[in-house]
Amino acid sequence: MATSGTSLRRRRLGVALRELRERAGMTHQQVGPALDCSPSKLSRIENGEVGVRRSDLLVLLDLYGLDDAGQREELIELARESKRRGGWWLKYGEVSSPYLKLIQLESEADSIRGAELMFVPGLLQTEDYARAVIRATRPQDGPEEVERRVQIRLTRQELLKQERPPEFWTVLDEAVLHRTVGNRQVMAEQLRAMAAANELPHITIQIVPFAHGGHEAMAGAFRILRFPDRRDPDTVYLEGFAGDMYLDDASELTRCSLVFDHLSAAALSPQLSSLRMLEIAQGLTG
């Protein structure tokens, strides 16, 4: 699957610019007038949400007092590369905003770990299950838009089928297995598909049983994405009704990593988790 690396290069450039600004002892409010932009736009540049023009980058490097010719050229090249477009998602036109950044980051990650409370993670959904989830969560979408989103989701899943896939490790609340999405047949097929995926060396699925009671992830689902180049900070993805969030703050990363470790330790083993999925699937189809 072709990937562009655009989002990671943009994030790496943003991190470098933030470090230079902080080293210079300047605030967003102080820097904004030099680019004739708002502090919020400068913040988006540093967060890797938007790119920066070469002329603006040169102004920033001068303002921050970066004289090292090698470092300047490295950042200029990083900015140039971050503007290159690429990636399978382009053929679908404008990919919906909640997914574009996630798709890019997934395609560049070498490890994806997380917890889900309500439904099967998108990377593991069968076509019929995905269609039922999209219909339920986006009732305003017509049939064509639903099918477009289903195809985007299925194409995302090619990530786990490529020659060198990322490690994918998810911990599911047992409620996910009992929530009949679509109908009983759709749900049974989904559970069997997950049990089969759990046999693959790069995929780990664990279930936190009802008997465990309350747990730390009850506050919300999350994913932690790690990248091959350790200069790129890990990212936490939080999906919510009011919008999606991406965090790379060290304290948030540590907190989510600890929650994941606690959940995986409390959950059933992958083998027992697969047995639980197959038992429930058998009960659905009788």
PDB file of C-alpha atoms in Angstrom:
ATOM      1  CA  MET A   1       0.000   0.000   0.000  1.00  0.00           C
ATOM      2  CA  ALA A   2       1.521   3.300  -1.049  1.00  0.00           C
ATOM      3  CA  THR A   3       1.947   5.913   1.638  1.00  0.00           C
ATOM      4  CA  SER A   4       3.179   9.472   1.453  1.00  0.00           C
ATOM      5  CA  GLY A   5       4.747  10.115   4.848  1.00  0.00           C
ATOM      6  CA  THR A   6       3.439  13.664   4.468  1.00  0.00           C
ATOM      7  CA  SER A   7       1.772  13.949   7.863  1.00  0.00           C
ATOM      8  CA  LEU A   8       4.805  12.641   9.768  1.00  0.00           C
ATOM      9  CA  ARG A   9       7.195  15.005   7.993  1.00  0.00           C
ATOM     10  CA  ARG A  10       4.864  17.897   8.756  1.00  0.00           C
ATOM     11  CA  ARG A  11       4.647  16.857  12.398  1.00  0.00           C
ATOM     12  CA  ARG A  12       8.432  16.476  12.614  1.00  0.00           C
ATOM     13  CA  LEU A  13       8.887  19.968  11.166  1.00  0.00           C
ATOM     14  CA  GLY A  14       6.313  21.356  13.596  1.00  0.00           C
ATOM     15  CA  VAL A  15       8.090  19.803  16.583  1.00  0.00           C
ATOM     16  CA  ALA A  16      11.399  21.301  15.430  1.00  0.00           C
ATOM     17  CA  LEU A  17       9.866  24.755  14.993  1.00  0.00           C
ATOM     18  CA  ARG A  18       8.234  24.600  18.424  1.00  0.00           C
ATOM     19  CA  GLU A  19      11.559  23.662  20.011  1.00  0.00           C
ATOM     20  CA  LEU A  20      13.327  26.530  18.218  1.00  0.00           C
ATOM     21  CA  ARG A  21      10.657  29.015  19.315  1.00  0.00           C
ATOM     22  CA  GLU A  22      10.791  27.878  22.926  1.00  0.00           C
ATOM     23  CA  ARG A  23      14.609  27.974  22.868  1.00  0.00           C
ATOM     24  CA  ALA A  24      14.353  31.569  21.623  1.00  0.00           C
ATOM     25  CA  GLY A  25      12.006  32.356  24.524  1.00  0.00           C
ATOM     26  CA  MET A  26       9.178  33.554  22.279  1.00  0.00           C
ATOM     27  CA  THR A  27       5.412  33.058  22.469  1.00  0.00           C
ATOM     28  CA  HIS A  28       2.915  32.495  19.658  1.00  0.00           C
ATOM     29  CA  GLN A  29       1.675  36.022  20.199  1.00  0.00           C
ATOM     30  CA  GLN A  30       5.161  37.427  19.675  1.00  0.00           C
ATOM     31  CA  VAL A  31       5.860  35.389  16.560  1.00  0.00           C
ATOM     32  CA  GLY A  32       2.486  35.830  14.826  1.00  0.00           C
ATOM     33  CA  PRO A  33       3.053  39.377  13.508  1.00  0.00           C
ATOM     34  CA  ALA A  34       6.271  38.306  11.741  1.00  0.00           C
ATOM     35  CA  LEU A  35       4.210  35.960   9.546  1.00  0.00           C
ATOM     36  CA  ASP A  36       1.128  38.172   9.546  1.00  0.00           C
ATOM     37  CA  CYS A  37      -0.840  35.272  10.982  1.00  0.00           C
ATOM     38  CA  SER A  38      -2.802  34.493  14.114  1.00  0.00           C
ATOM     39  CA  PRO A  39      -1.294  32.633  17.092  1.00  0.00           C
ATOM     40  CA  SER A  40      -3.756  29.811  16.388  1.00  0.00           C
ATOM     41  CA  LYS A  41      -2.346  29.290  12.876  1.00  0.00           C
ATOM     42  CA  LEU A  42       1.182  29.167  14.263  1.00  0.00           C
ATOM     43  CA  SER A  43      -0.024  26.585  16.773  1.00  0.00           C
ATOM     44  CA  ARG A  44      -1.498  24.476  13.927  1.00  0.00           C
ATOM     45  CA  ILE A  45       1.839  24.631  12.093  1.00  0.00           C
ATOM     46  CA  GLU A  46       3.667  23.418  15.200  1.00  0.00           C
ATOM     47  CA  ASN A  47       1.100  20.641  15.692  1.00  0.00           C
ATOM     48  CA  GLY A  48       1.611  19.469  12.113  1.00  0.00           C
ATOM     49  CA  GLU A  49      -1.973  20.228  11.149  1.00  0.00           C
ATOM     50  CA  VAL A  50      -1.022  22.592   8.304  1.00  0.00           C
ATOM     51  CA  GLY A  51       2.101  23.134   6.239  1.00  0.00           C
ATOM     52  CA  VAL A  52       4.303  26.211   6.108  1.00  0.00           C
ATOM     53  CA  ARG A  53       5.428  28.133   3.033  1.00  0.00           C
ATOM     54  CA  ARG A  54       9.141  28.302   2.301  1.00  0.00           C
ATOM     55  CA  SER A  55       9.157  32.098   2.658  1.00  0.00           C
ATOM     56  CA  ASP A  56       7.453  31.893   6.063  1.00  0.00           C
ATOM     57  CA  LEU A  57       9.810  29.121   7.162  1.00  0.00           C
ATOM     58  CA  LEU A  58      12.842  31.280   6.341  1.00  0.00           C
ATOM     59  CA  VAL A  59      11.348  34.146   8.347  1.00  0.00           C
ATOM     60  CA  LEU A  60      10.867  31.819  11.337  1.00  0.00           C
ATOM     61  CA  LEU A  61      14.385  30.400  11.151  1.00  0.00           C
ATOM     62  CA  ASP A  62      15.826  33.923  11.067  1.00  0.00           C
ATOM     63  CA  LEU A  63      13.559  35.047  13.899  1.00  0.00           C
ATOM     64  CA  TYR A  64      14.616  32.090  16.041  1.00  0.00           C
ATOM     65  CA  GLY A  65      18.283  32.736  15.313  1.00  0.00           C
ATOM     66  CA  LEU A  66      19.037  29.429  13.604  1.00  0.00           C
ATOM     67  CA  ASP A  67      22.390  30.034  11.878  1.00  0.00           C
ATOM     68  CA  ASP A  68      23.496  26.425  11.340  1.00  0.00           C
ATOM     69  CA  ALA A  69      23.397  25.965   7.541  1.00  0.00           C
ATOM     70  CA  GLY A  70      22.976  22.188   7.789  1.00  0.00           C
ATOM     71  CA  GLN A  71      20.007  22.422  10.147  1.00  0.00           C
ATOM     72  CA  ARG A  72      18.382  25.120   8.036  1.00  0.00           C
ATOM     73  CA  GLU A  73      18.672  23.030   4.873  1.00  0.00           C
ATOM     74  CA  GLU A  74      17.311  19.959   6.677  1.00  0.00           C
ATOM     75  CA  LEU A  75      14.209  21.860   7.814  1.00  0.00           C
ATOM     76  CA  ILE A  76      13.733  23.439   4.375  1.00  0.00           C
ATOM     77  CA  GLU A  77      13.873  19.985   2.769  1.00  0.00           C
ATOM     78  CA  LEU A  78      11.458  18.634   5.395  1.00  0.00           C
ATOM     79  CA  ALA A  79       9.010  21.418   4.538  1.00  0.00           C
ATOM     80  CA  ARG A  80       9.381  20.616   0.822  1.00  0.00           C
ATOM     81  CA  GLU A  81       8.737  16.906   1.341  1.00  0.00           C
ATOM     82  CA  SER A  82       5.738  17.582   3.571  1.00  0.00           C
ATOM     83  CA  LYS A  83       3.932  19.186   0.637  1.00  0.00           C
ATOM     84  CA  ARG A  84       4.149  16.145  -1.602  1.00  0.00           C
ATOM     85  CA  ARG A  85       0.789  14.520  -2.050  1.00  0.00           C
ATOM     86  CA  GLY A  86       0.328  10.774  -2.110  1.00  0.00           C
ATOM     87  CA  GLY A  87      -1.579   7.879  -0.616  1.00  0.00           C
ATOM     88  CA  TRP A  88      -4.362   5.551  -1.693  1.00  0.00           C
ATOM     89  CA  TRP A  89      -7.017   7.775  -0.099  1.00  0.00           C
ATOM     90  CA  LEU A  90      -6.632  10.398  -2.841  1.00  0.00           C
ATOM     91  CA  LYS A  91      -8.646   8.283  -5.284  1.00  0.00           C
ATOM     92  CA  TYR A  92     -11.690   8.700  -3.056  1.00  0.00           C
ATOM     93  CA  GLY A  93     -11.571  12.462  -3.405  1.00  0.00           C
ATOM     94  CA  GLU A  94     -12.034  14.398  -0.196  1.00  0.00           C
ATOM     95  CA  VAL A  95     -11.792  11.857   2.601  1.00  0.00           C
ATOM     96  CA  SER A  96     -13.948  12.838   5.551  1.00  0.00           C
ATOM     97  CA  SER A  97     -11.984  14.946   8.032  1.00  0.00           C
ATOM     98  CA  PRO A  98     -12.192  12.590  11.066  1.00  0.00           C
ATOM     99  CA  TYR A  99     -10.408   9.903   9.086  1.00  0.00           C
ATOM    100  CA  LEU A 100      -7.827  11.691   6.954  1.00  0.00           C
ATOM    101  CA  LYS A 101      -5.267  12.262   9.673  1.00  0.00           C
ATOM    102  CA  LEU A 102      -5.948   8.853  11.230  1.00  0.00           C
ATOM    103  CA  ILE A 103      -5.524   7.107   7.860  1.00  0.00           C
ATOM    104  CA  GLN A 104      -2.224   8.872   7.253  1.00  0.00           C
ATOM    105  CA  LEU A 105      -0.877   8.089  10.714  1.00  0.00           C
ATOM    106  CA  GLU A 106      -2.016   4.447  10.546  1.00  0.00           C
ATOM    107  CA  SER A 107      -0.257   4.026   7.218  1.00  0.00           C
ATOM    108  CA  GLU A 108       3.008   5.272   8.730  1.00  0.00           C
ATOM    109  CA  ALA A 109       2.865   3.500  12.114  1.00  0.00           C
ATOM    110  CA  ASP A 110       4.725   0.323  13.022  1.00  0.00           C
ATOM    111  CA  SER A 111       2.632  -0.262  16.158  1.00  0.00           C
ATOM    112  CA  ILE A 112      -1.049   0.432  16.897  1.00  0.00           C
ATOM    113  CA  ARG A 113      -2.359  -0.373  20.382  1.00  0.00           C
ATOM    114  CA  GLY A 114      -5.628   0.590  21.940  1.00  0.00           C
ATOM    115  CA  ALA A 115      -8.888  -0.126  23.715  1.00  0.00           C
ATOM    116  CA  GLU A 116     -12.450  -0.170  22.381  1.00  0.00           C
ATOM    117  CA  LEU A 117     -15.677  -0.085  24.374  1.00  0.00           C
ATOM    118  CA  MET A 118     -18.524   0.113  21.873  1.00  0.00           C
ATOM    119  CA  PHE A 119     -17.660  -1.646  18.625  1.00  0.00           C
ATOM    120  CA  VAL A 120     -15.024  -3.606  16.729  1.00  0.00           C
ATOM    121  CA  PRO A 121     -12.065  -1.444  15.605  1.00  0.00           C
ATOM    122  CA  GLY A 122     -12.342  -0.304  12.000  1.00  0.00           C
ATOM    123  CA  LEU A 123      -9.221  -2.203  10.922  1.00  0.00           C
ATOM    124  CA  LEU A 124     -10.907  -5.493  11.917  1.00  0.00           C
ATOM    125  CA  GLN A 125     -14.472  -4.915  10.729  1.00  0.00           C
ATOM    126  CA  THR A 126     -16.089  -7.159   8.131  1.00  0.00           C
ATOM    127  CA  GLU A 127     -17.807  -5.418   5.237  1.00  0.00           C
ATOM    128  CA  ASP A 128     -21.344  -6.068   6.526  1.00  0.00           C
ATOM    129  CA  TYR A 129     -20.427  -5.057  10.082  1.00  0.00           C
ATOM    130  CA  ALA A 130     -18.763  -1.865   8.826  1.00  0.00           C
ATOM    131  CA  ARG A 131     -21.835  -1.007   6.774  1.00  0.00           C
ATOM    132  CA  ALA A 132     -24.100  -1.515   9.796  1.00  0.00           C
ATOM    133  CA  VAL A 133     -21.859   0.618  12.039  1.00  0.00           C
ATOM    134  CA  ILE A 134     -21.751   3.462   9.511  1.00  0.00           C
ATOM    135  CA  ARG A 135     -25.518   3.373   9.024  1.00  0.00           C
ATOM    136  CA  ALA A 136     -26.073   3.454  12.789  1.00  0.00           C
ATOM    137  CA  THR A 137     -23.582   6.227  13.563  1.00  0.00           C
ATOM    138  CA  ARG A 138     -24.263   8.378  10.478  1.00  0.00           C
ATOM    139  CA  PRO A 139     -28.029   8.188   9.876  1.00  0.00           C
ATOM    140  CA  GLN A 140     -27.858  11.385   7.805  1.00  0.00           C
ATOM    141  CA  ASP A 141     -25.771   9.714   5.083  1.00  0.00           C
ATOM    142  CA  GLY A 142     -27.433   8.416   1.937  1.00  0.00           C
ATOM    143  CA  PRO A 143     -26.668   4.995   0.406  1.00  0.00           C
ATOM    144  CA  GLU A 144     -23.882   6.288  -1.869  1.00  0.00           C
ATOM    145  CA  GLU A 145     -22.028   7.992   0.970  1.00  0.00           C
ATOM    146  CA  VAL A 146     -22.418   4.919   3.169  1.00  0.00           C
ATOM    147  CA  GLU A 147     -20.877   2.731   0.461  1.00  0.00           C
ATOM    148  CA  ARG A 148     -18.040   5.214  -0.072  1.00  0.00           C
ATOM    149  CA  ARG A 149     -17.209   5.075   3.624  1.00  0.00           C
ATOM    150  CA  VAL A 150     -17.407   1.274   3.626  1.00  0.00           C
ATOM    151  CA  GLN A 151     -14.888   1.114   0.777  1.00  0.00           C
ATOM    152  CA  ILE A 152     -12.552   3.535   2.547  1.00  0.00           C
ATOM    153  CA  ARG A 153     -12.713   1.361   5.659  1.00  0.00           C
ATOM    154  CA  LEU A 154     -12.024  -1.827   3.721  1.00  0.00           C
ATOM    155  CA  THR A 155      -9.091  -0.218   1.937  1.00  0.00           C
ATOM    156  CA  ARG A 156      -7.686   0.904   5.281  1.00  0.00           C
ATOM    157  CA  GLN A 157      -7.619  -2.752   6.298  1.00  0.00           C
ATOM    158  CA  GLU A 158      -5.089  -3.574   3.552  1.00  0.00           C
ATOM    159  CA  LEU A 159      -2.580  -2.102   5.992  1.00  0.00           C
ATOM    160  CA  LEU A 160      -2.754  -5.309   8.065  1.00  0.00           C
ATOM    161  CA  LYS A 161      -2.353  -7.523   4.981  1.00  0.00           C
ATOM    162  CA  GLN A 162       0.807  -5.996   3.535  1.00  0.00           C
ATOM    163  CA  GLU A 163       4.191  -7.709   3.579  1.00  0.00           C
ATOM    164  CA  ARG A 164       5.432  -5.825   6.648  1.00  0.00           C
ATOM    165  CA  PRO A 165       2.295  -4.877   8.592  1.00  0.00           C
ATOM    166  CA  PRO A 166       2.316  -2.909  11.824  1.00  0.00           C
ATOM    167  CA  GLU A 167       1.770  -4.663  15.130  1.00  0.00           C
ATOM    168  CA  PHE A 168      -1.935  -4.315  15.945  1.00  0.00           C
ATOM    169  CA  TRP A 169      -2.990  -4.986  19.528  1.00  0.00           C
ATOM    170  CA  THR A 170      -6.465  -4.156  20.755  1.00  0.00           C
ATOM    171  CA  VAL A 171      -8.253  -4.784  24.041  1.00  0.00           C
ATOM    172  CA  LEU A 172     -12.048  -4.922  23.803  1.00  0.00           C
ATOM    173  CA  ASP A 173     -14.637  -4.608  26.513  1.00  0.00           C
ATOM    174  CA  GLU A 174     -16.802  -7.743  26.443  1.00  0.00           C
ATOM    175  CA  ALA A 175     -19.783  -5.520  25.658  1.00  0.00           C
ATOM    176  CA  VAL A 176     -18.433  -5.229  22.100  1.00  0.00           C
ATOM    177  CA  LEU A 177     -19.040  -8.945  21.589  1.00  0.00           C
ATOM    178  CA  HIS A 178     -22.623  -8.862  22.853  1.00  0.00           C
ATOM    179  CA  ARG A 179     -23.797  -5.744  21.014  1.00  0.00           C
ATOM    180  CA  THR A 180     -25.540  -7.149  17.940  1.00  0.00           C
ATOM    181  CA  VAL A 181     -24.617  -4.751  15.148  1.00  0.00           C
ATOM    182  CA  GLY A 182     -26.521  -5.351  11.910  1.00  0.00           C
ATOM    183  CA  ASN A 183     -28.167  -8.678  12.744  1.00  0.00           C
ATOM    184  CA  ARG A 184     -27.236 -11.963  14.392  1.00  0.00           C
ATOM    185  CA  GLN A 185     -25.647 -13.386  11.238  1.00  0.00           C
ATOM    186  CA  VAL A 186     -23.558 -10.250  10.633  1.00  0.00           C
ATOM    187  CA  MET A 187     -22.401 -10.278  14.239  1.00  0.00           C
ATOM    188  CA  ALA A 188     -21.531 -13.979  14.207  1.00  0.00           C
ATOM    189  CA  GLU A 189     -19.452 -13.540  11.037  1.00  0.00           C
ATOM    190  CA  GLN A 190     -17.672 -10.584  12.613  1.00  0.00           C
ATOM    191  CA  LEU A 191     -16.784 -12.561  15.733  1.00  0.00           C
ATOM    192  CA  ARG A 192     -15.464 -15.477  13.685  1.00  0.00           C
ATOM    193  CA  ALA A 193     -13.419 -13.102  11.542  1.00  0.00           C
ATOM    194  CA  MET A 194     -11.829 -11.616  14.671  1.00  0.00           C
ATOM    195  CA  ALA A 195     -11.023 -15.043  16.061  1.00  0.00           C
ATOM    196  CA  ALA A 196      -9.303 -15.900  12.765  1.00  0.00           C
ATOM    197  CA  ALA A 197      -7.379 -12.603  12.779  1.00  0.00           C
ATOM    198  CA  ASN A 198      -6.222 -13.375  16.313  1.00  0.00           C
ATOM    199  CA  GLU A 199      -4.220 -16.282  14.891  1.00  0.00           C
ATOM    200  CA  LEU A 200      -1.997 -13.939  12.867  1.00  0.00           C
ATOM    201  CA  PRO A 201       1.414 -13.128  14.388  1.00  0.00           C
ATOM    202  CA  HIS A 202       1.032  -9.339  14.106  1.00  0.00           C
ATOM    203  CA  ILE A 203      -2.512  -9.136  15.514  1.00  0.00           C
ATOM    204  CA  THR A 204      -3.471  -9.512  19.181  1.00  0.00           C
ATOM    205  CA  ILE A 205      -7.064  -9.264  20.396  1.00  0.00           C
ATOM    206  CA  GLN A 206      -7.940  -9.535  24.076  1.00  0.00           C
ATOM    207  CA  ILE A 207     -11.274  -9.311  25.861  1.00  0.00           C
ATOM    208  CA  VAL A 208     -11.859  -7.672  29.239  1.00  0.00           C
ATOM    209  CA  PRO A 209     -14.649  -9.871  30.659  1.00  0.00           C
ATOM    210  CA  PHE A 210     -17.699  -8.504  32.436  1.00  0.00           C
ATOM    211  CA  ALA A 211     -16.526 -10.319  35.563  1.00  0.00           C
ATOM    212  CA  HIS A 212     -13.582  -7.919  35.813  1.00  0.00           C
ATOM    213  CA  GLY A 213     -15.971  -5.090  36.652  1.00  0.00           C
ATOM    214  CA  GLY A 214     -14.951  -1.468  36.215  1.00  0.00           C
ATOM    215  CA  HIS A 215     -11.736  -0.516  34.452  1.00  0.00           C
ATOM    216  CA  GLU A 216      -9.725   2.567  33.541  1.00  0.00           C
ATOM    217  CA  ALA A 217     -10.717   2.668  29.867  1.00  0.00           C
ATOM    218  CA  MET A 218     -14.400   3.128  30.723  1.00  0.00           C
ATOM    219  CA  ALA A 219     -13.716   6.866  30.308  1.00  0.00           C
ATOM    220  CA  GLY A 220     -13.267   6.385  26.562  1.00  0.00           C
ATOM    221  CA  ALA A 221     -11.665   4.449  23.723  1.00  0.00           C
ATOM    222  CA  PHE A 222      -8.159   5.336  22.558  1.00  0.00           C
ATOM    223  CA  ARG A 223      -5.368   4.241  20.247  1.00  0.00           C
ATOM    224  CA  ILE A 224      -1.613   4.711  20.627  1.00  0.00           C
ATOM    225  CA  LEU A 225       0.341   4.923  17.379  1.00  0.00           C
ATOM    226  CA  ARG A 226       4.117   4.470  17.310  1.00  0.00           C
ATOM    227  CA  PHE A 227       6.347   5.148  14.307  1.00  0.00           C
ATOM    228  CA  PRO A 228       9.548   3.562  12.952  1.00  0.00           C
ATOM    229  CA  ASP A 229      11.567   6.785  13.230  1.00  0.00           C
ATOM    230  CA  ARG A 230      11.736   7.489  16.949  1.00  0.00           C
ATOM    231  CA  ARG A 231      12.143  11.199  16.205  1.00  0.00           C
ATOM    232  CA  ASP A 232       8.416  11.116  15.490  1.00  0.00           C
ATOM    233  CA  PRO A 233       6.545  11.240  18.791  1.00  0.00           C
ATOM    234  CA  ASP A 234       3.961   8.594  19.641  1.00  0.00           C
ATOM    235  CA  THR A 235       0.429   9.833  19.125  1.00  0.00           C
ATOM    236  CA  VAL A 236      -2.745   9.089  21.078  1.00  0.00           C
ATOM    237  CA  TYR A 237      -5.947   9.118  19.039  1.00  0.00           C
ATOM    238  CA  LEU A 238      -9.176   9.748  20.924  1.00  0.00           C
ATOM    239  CA  GLU A 239     -12.454   9.258  19.074  1.00  0.00           C
ATOM    240  CA  GLY A 240     -15.519  11.015  20.426  1.00  0.00           C
ATOM    241  CA  PHE A 241     -19.012  12.142  19.495  1.00  0.00           C
ATOM    242  CA  ALA A 242     -17.954  15.805  19.613  1.00  0.00           C
ATOM    243  CA  GLY A 243     -14.860  15.237  17.468  1.00  0.00           C
ATOM    244  CA  ASP A 244     -11.514  13.482  17.330  1.00  0.00           C
ATOM    245  CA  MET A 245      -8.362  14.473  19.200  1.00  0.00           C
ATOM    246  CA  TYR A 246      -4.681  13.719  18.620  1.00  0.00           C
ATOM    247  CA  LEU A 247      -2.317  14.041  21.585  1.00  0.00           C
ATOM    248  CA  ASP A 248       1.459  13.761  21.719  1.00  0.00           C
ATOM    249  CA  ASP A 249       1.999  15.266  25.154  1.00  0.00           C
ATOM    250  CA  ALA A 250       4.374  13.065  27.155  1.00  0.00           C
ATOM    251  CA  SER A 251       2.100  12.911  30.200  1.00  0.00           C
ATOM    252  CA  GLU A 252      -0.927  11.836  28.117  1.00  0.00           C
ATOM    253  CA  LEU A 253       1.142   9.211  26.324  1.00  0.00           C
ATOM    254  CA  THR A 254       2.358   7.828  29.637  1.00  0.00           C
ATOM    255  CA  ARG A 255      -1.152   7.746  31.092  1.00  0.00           C
ATOM    256  CA  CYS A 256      -2.657   5.955  28.083  1.00  0.00           C
ATOM    257  CA  SER A 257       0.241   3.500  27.936  1.00  0.00           C
ATOM    258  CA  LEU A 258      -0.279   2.619  31.596  1.00  0.00           C
ATOM    259  CA  VAL A 259      -4.019   2.173  31.065  1.00  0.00           C
ATOM    260  CA  PHE A 260      -3.320  -0.130  28.113  1.00  0.00           C
ATOM    261  CA  ASP A 261      -0.807  -2.158  30.126  1.00  0.00           C
ATOM    262  CA  HIS A 262      -3.267  -2.551  33.007  1.00  0.00           C
ATOM    263  CA  LEU A 263      -6.083  -3.580  30.655  1.00  0.00           C
ATOM    264  CA  SER A 264      -4.015  -6.124  28.752  1.00  0.00           C
ATOM    265  CA  ALA A 265      -2.881  -7.644  32.049  1.00  0.00           C
ATOM    266  CA  ALA A 266      -6.493  -7.879  33.293  1.00  0.00           C
ATOM    267  CA  ALA A 267      -7.920  -9.188  30.009  1.00  0.00           C
ATOM    268  CA  LEU A 268      -8.306 -12.782  28.909  1.00  0.00           C
ATOM    269  CA  SER A 269      -5.393 -14.229  26.960  1.00  0.00           C
ATOM    270  CA  PRO A 270      -5.687 -14.043  23.157  1.00  0.00           C
ATOM    271  CA  GLN A 271      -6.489 -17.769  23.073  1.00  0.00           C
ATOM    272  CA  LEU A 272      -9.273 -17.511  25.674  1.00  0.00           C
ATOM    273  CA  SER A 273     -10.515 -14.334  24.006  1.00  0.00           C
ATOM    274  CA  SER A 274     -10.898 -16.166  20.703  1.00  0.00           C
ATOM    275  CA  LEU A 275     -12.772 -18.976  22.441  1.00  0.00           C
ATOM    276  CA  ARG A 276     -15.144 -16.426  23.984  1.00  0.00           C
ATOM    277  CA  MET A 277     -15.776 -14.883  20.546  1.00  0.00           C
ATOM    278  CA  LEU A 278     -16.489 -18.258  18.975  1.00  0.00           C
ATOM    279  CA  GLU A 279     -18.810 -19.289  21.812  1.00  0.00           C
ATOM    280  CA  ILE A 280     -20.873 -16.128  21.394  1.00  0.00           C
ATOM    281  CA  ALA A 281     -20.908 -16.556  17.595  1.00  0.00           C
ATOM    282  CA  GLN A 282     -22.206 -20.103  18.041  1.00  0.00           C
ATOM    283  CA  GLY A 283     -24.975 -18.834  20.295  1.00  0.00           C
ATOM    284  CA  LEU A 284     -26.021 -16.267  17.694  1.00  0.00           C
ATOM    285  CA  THR A 285     -26.413 -18.771  14.889  1.00  0.00           C
ATOM    286  CA  GLY A 286     -27.575 -21.717  17.030  1.00  0.00           C
TER     287      GLY A 286
END
